[in-house]
């Protein structure tokens, strides 16, 4: 009897990102996540990094950012953090169809930017790059 080939598996690749003070990140409260509790994923701003003297692991202190007020979170494992790149946050503005006469085709952020630009520059559209 012929043996079936075994499926090849790839090990999970953990990002090796070093964060700087002021970086915005998405992070997960891993205990809440594994317990199935709601509210386990947050946006945070990096406040500082430090090394745990017991295991040598680099950890981060974050400021959790939310509408009801900011909250300090200490000792966050970078394995449960991901960067929030500016290019993702600004993509709607960068790709706004500025030649469209229908502003409904643009996202609210692109419309706000366009209105501000037009107000500052007396109606001239920016040069297309």
Tab-separated table of C-alpha atoms in Angstrom:
chain	number	residue	atom	x	y	z
A	1	UNK	CA	0.000	0.000	0.000
A	2	UNK	CA	1.432	3.373	-1.052
A	3	UNK	CA	2.015	5.918	1.659
A	4	UNK	CA	0.252	9.262	1.204
A	5	UNK	CA	2.530	12.308	1.163
A	6	UNK	CA	2.351	14.332	4.340
A	7	UNK	CA	1.211	17.959	3.993
A	8	UNK	CA	4.030	20.437	4.449
A	9	UNK	CA	3.544	22.887	7.267
A	10	UNK	CA	5.265	26.193	7.733
A	11	UNK	CA	6.074	27.457	11.210
A	12	UNK	CA	4.395	30.711	12.201
A	13	UNK	CA	6.667	33.667	11.627
A	14	UNK	CA	6.689	36.216	14.394
A	15	UNK	CA	7.461	39.757	13.322
A	16	UNK	CA	10.649	41.100	14.880
A	17	UNK	CA	9.626	44.723	15.161
A	18	UNK	CA	11.227	47.154	17.572
A	19	UNK	CA	8.925	49.964	18.550
A	20	UNK	CA	9.901	53.529	19.411
A	21	UNK	CA	8.316	55.950	21.844
A	22	UNK	CA	5.269	57.464	20.168
A	23	UNK	CA	4.633	54.575	17.740
A	24	UNK	CA	0.982	53.621	17.384
A	25	UNK	CA	0.274	49.918	17.690
A	26	UNK	CA	-2.582	47.474	17.823
A	27	UNK	CA	-2.221	45.150	20.792
A	28	UNK	CA	-4.109	42.279	22.286
A	29	UNK	CA	-4.750	41.598	25.955
A	30	UNK	CA	-3.890	37.944	25.557
A	31	UNK	CA	-5.543	36.779	28.778
A	32	UNK	CA	-8.883	38.348	27.801
A	33	UNK	CA	-8.480	36.904	24.306
A	34	UNK	CA	-7.883	33.302	25.459
A	35	UNK	CA	-10.690	33.539	28.015
A	36	UNK	CA	-13.074	34.599	25.240
A	37	UNK	CA	-13.832	37.922	26.878
A	38	UNK	CA	-14.824	40.944	24.805
A	39	UNK	CA	-12.666	44.055	24.548
A	40	UNK	CA	-9.346	42.268	24.133
A	41	UNK	CA	-7.841	44.305	21.269
A	42	UNK	CA	-6.782	47.935	21.634
A	43	UNK	CA	-4.949	50.780	19.967
A	44	UNK	CA	-2.006	52.020	21.978
A	45	UNK	CA	0.901	54.445	21.877
A	46	UNK	CA	4.336	53.214	22.918
A	47	UNK	CA	5.605	55.058	25.995
A	48	UNK	CA	8.801	53.118	26.723
A	49	UNK	CA	10.557	49.794	26.339
A	50	UNK	CA	12.416	47.810	28.959
A	51	UNK	CA	14.007	44.421	29.471
A	52	UNK	CA	12.603	41.948	31.982
A	53	UNK	CA	15.512	41.085	34.290
A	54	UNK	CA	14.197	37.571	34.950
A	55	UNK	CA	13.953	36.308	31.374
A	56	UNK	CA	15.694	38.983	29.261
A	57	UNK	CA	12.540	39.608	27.190
A	58	UNK	CA	11.968	43.082	25.752
A	59	UNK	CA	8.617	44.468	26.927
A	60	UNK	CA	6.741	47.698	26.302
A	61	UNK	CA	4.668	50.106	28.328
A	62	UNK	CA	1.777	51.508	26.323
A	63	UNK	CA	-0.898	54.127	26.686
A	64	UNK	CA	-4.172	52.523	25.641
A	65	UNK	CA	-6.011	55.082	23.516
A	66	UNK	CA	-9.797	55.106	23.531
A	67	UNK	CA	-12.709	57.517	23.409
A	68	UNK	CA	-13.508	57.195	27.117
A	69	UNK	CA	-9.985	58.125	28.220
A	70	UNK	CA	-6.459	56.813	28.009
A	71	UNK	CA	-5.142	54.074	30.283
A	72	UNK	CA	-1.564	53.014	31.029
A	73	UNK	CA	-0.743	49.376	30.242
A	74	UNK	CA	2.593	47.966	31.375
A	75	UNK	CA	4.733	45.007	30.395
A	76	UNK	CA	3.162	44.310	27.001
A	77	UNK	CA	4.770	41.450	25.104
A	78	UNK	CA	5.673	42.554	21.543
A	79	UNK	CA	4.489	39.170	20.233
A	80	UNK	CA	0.968	40.551	20.788
A	81	UNK	CA	1.572	43.960	19.195
A	82	UNK	CA	1.416	45.040	15.561
A	83	UNK	CA	2.423	48.386	14.073
A	84	UNK	CA	-0.248	50.719	12.737
A	85	UNK	CA	1.504	52.225	9.716
A	86	UNK	CA	0.758	55.796	8.673
A	87	UNK	CA	0.347	54.671	5.061
A	88	UNK	CA	-2.692	52.602	6.044
A	89	UNK	CA	-4.222	55.485	7.991
A	90	UNK	CA	-3.689	57.914	5.112
A	91	UNK	CA	-4.537	55.625	2.178
A	92	UNK	CA	-8.029	57.088	1.726
A	93	UNK	CA	-6.589	60.578	1.319
A	94	UNK	CA	-3.713	59.442	-0.875
A	95	UNK	CA	-6.028	57.577	-3.238
A	96	UNK	CA	-8.956	60.031	-3.238
A	97	UNK	CA	-10.339	60.623	-6.736
A	98	UNK	CA	-9.661	64.379	-6.765
A	99	UNK	CA	-10.860	64.725	-10.344
A	100	UNK	CA	-14.331	63.401	-9.415
A	101	UNK	CA	-17.091	65.993	-9.282
A	102	UNK	CA	-19.073	63.687	-6.983
A	103	UNK	CA	-17.564	63.967	-3.488
A	104	UNK	CA	-19.703	60.983	-2.482
A	105	UNK	CA	-17.065	58.822	-4.187
A	106	UNK	CA	-14.504	60.010	-1.608
A	107	UNK	CA	-14.199	58.985	2.000
A	108	UNK	CA	-15.025	61.590	4.659
A	109	UNK	CA	-11.315	62.081	5.462
A	110	UNK	CA	-10.484	62.797	1.825
A	111	UNK	CA	-13.360	65.262	1.578
A	112	UNK	CA	-12.228	67.042	4.746
A	113	UNK	CA	-8.665	67.300	3.453
A	114	UNK	CA	-9.853	68.597	0.084
A	115	UNK	CA	-12.111	71.222	1.682
A	116	UNK	CA	-9.275	72.408	3.913
A	117	UNK	CA	-6.858	72.555	0.980
A	118	UNK	CA	-9.325	74.464	-1.188
A	119	UNK	CA	-10.037	76.958	1.589
A	120	UNK	CA	-6.313	77.619	2.092
A	121	UNK	CA	-5.431	77.903	-1.579
A	122	UNK	CA	-8.441	79.763	-2.980
A	123	UNK	CA	-9.869	76.946	-5.044
A	124	UNK	CA	-6.772	75.590	-6.795
A	125	UNK	CA	-6.457	71.820	-6.781
A	126	UNK	CA	-3.087	70.358	-5.797
A	127	UNK	CA	-0.709	69.231	-8.517
A	128	UNK	CA	-1.174	65.539	-9.255
A	129	UNK	CA	1.902	63.458	-8.402
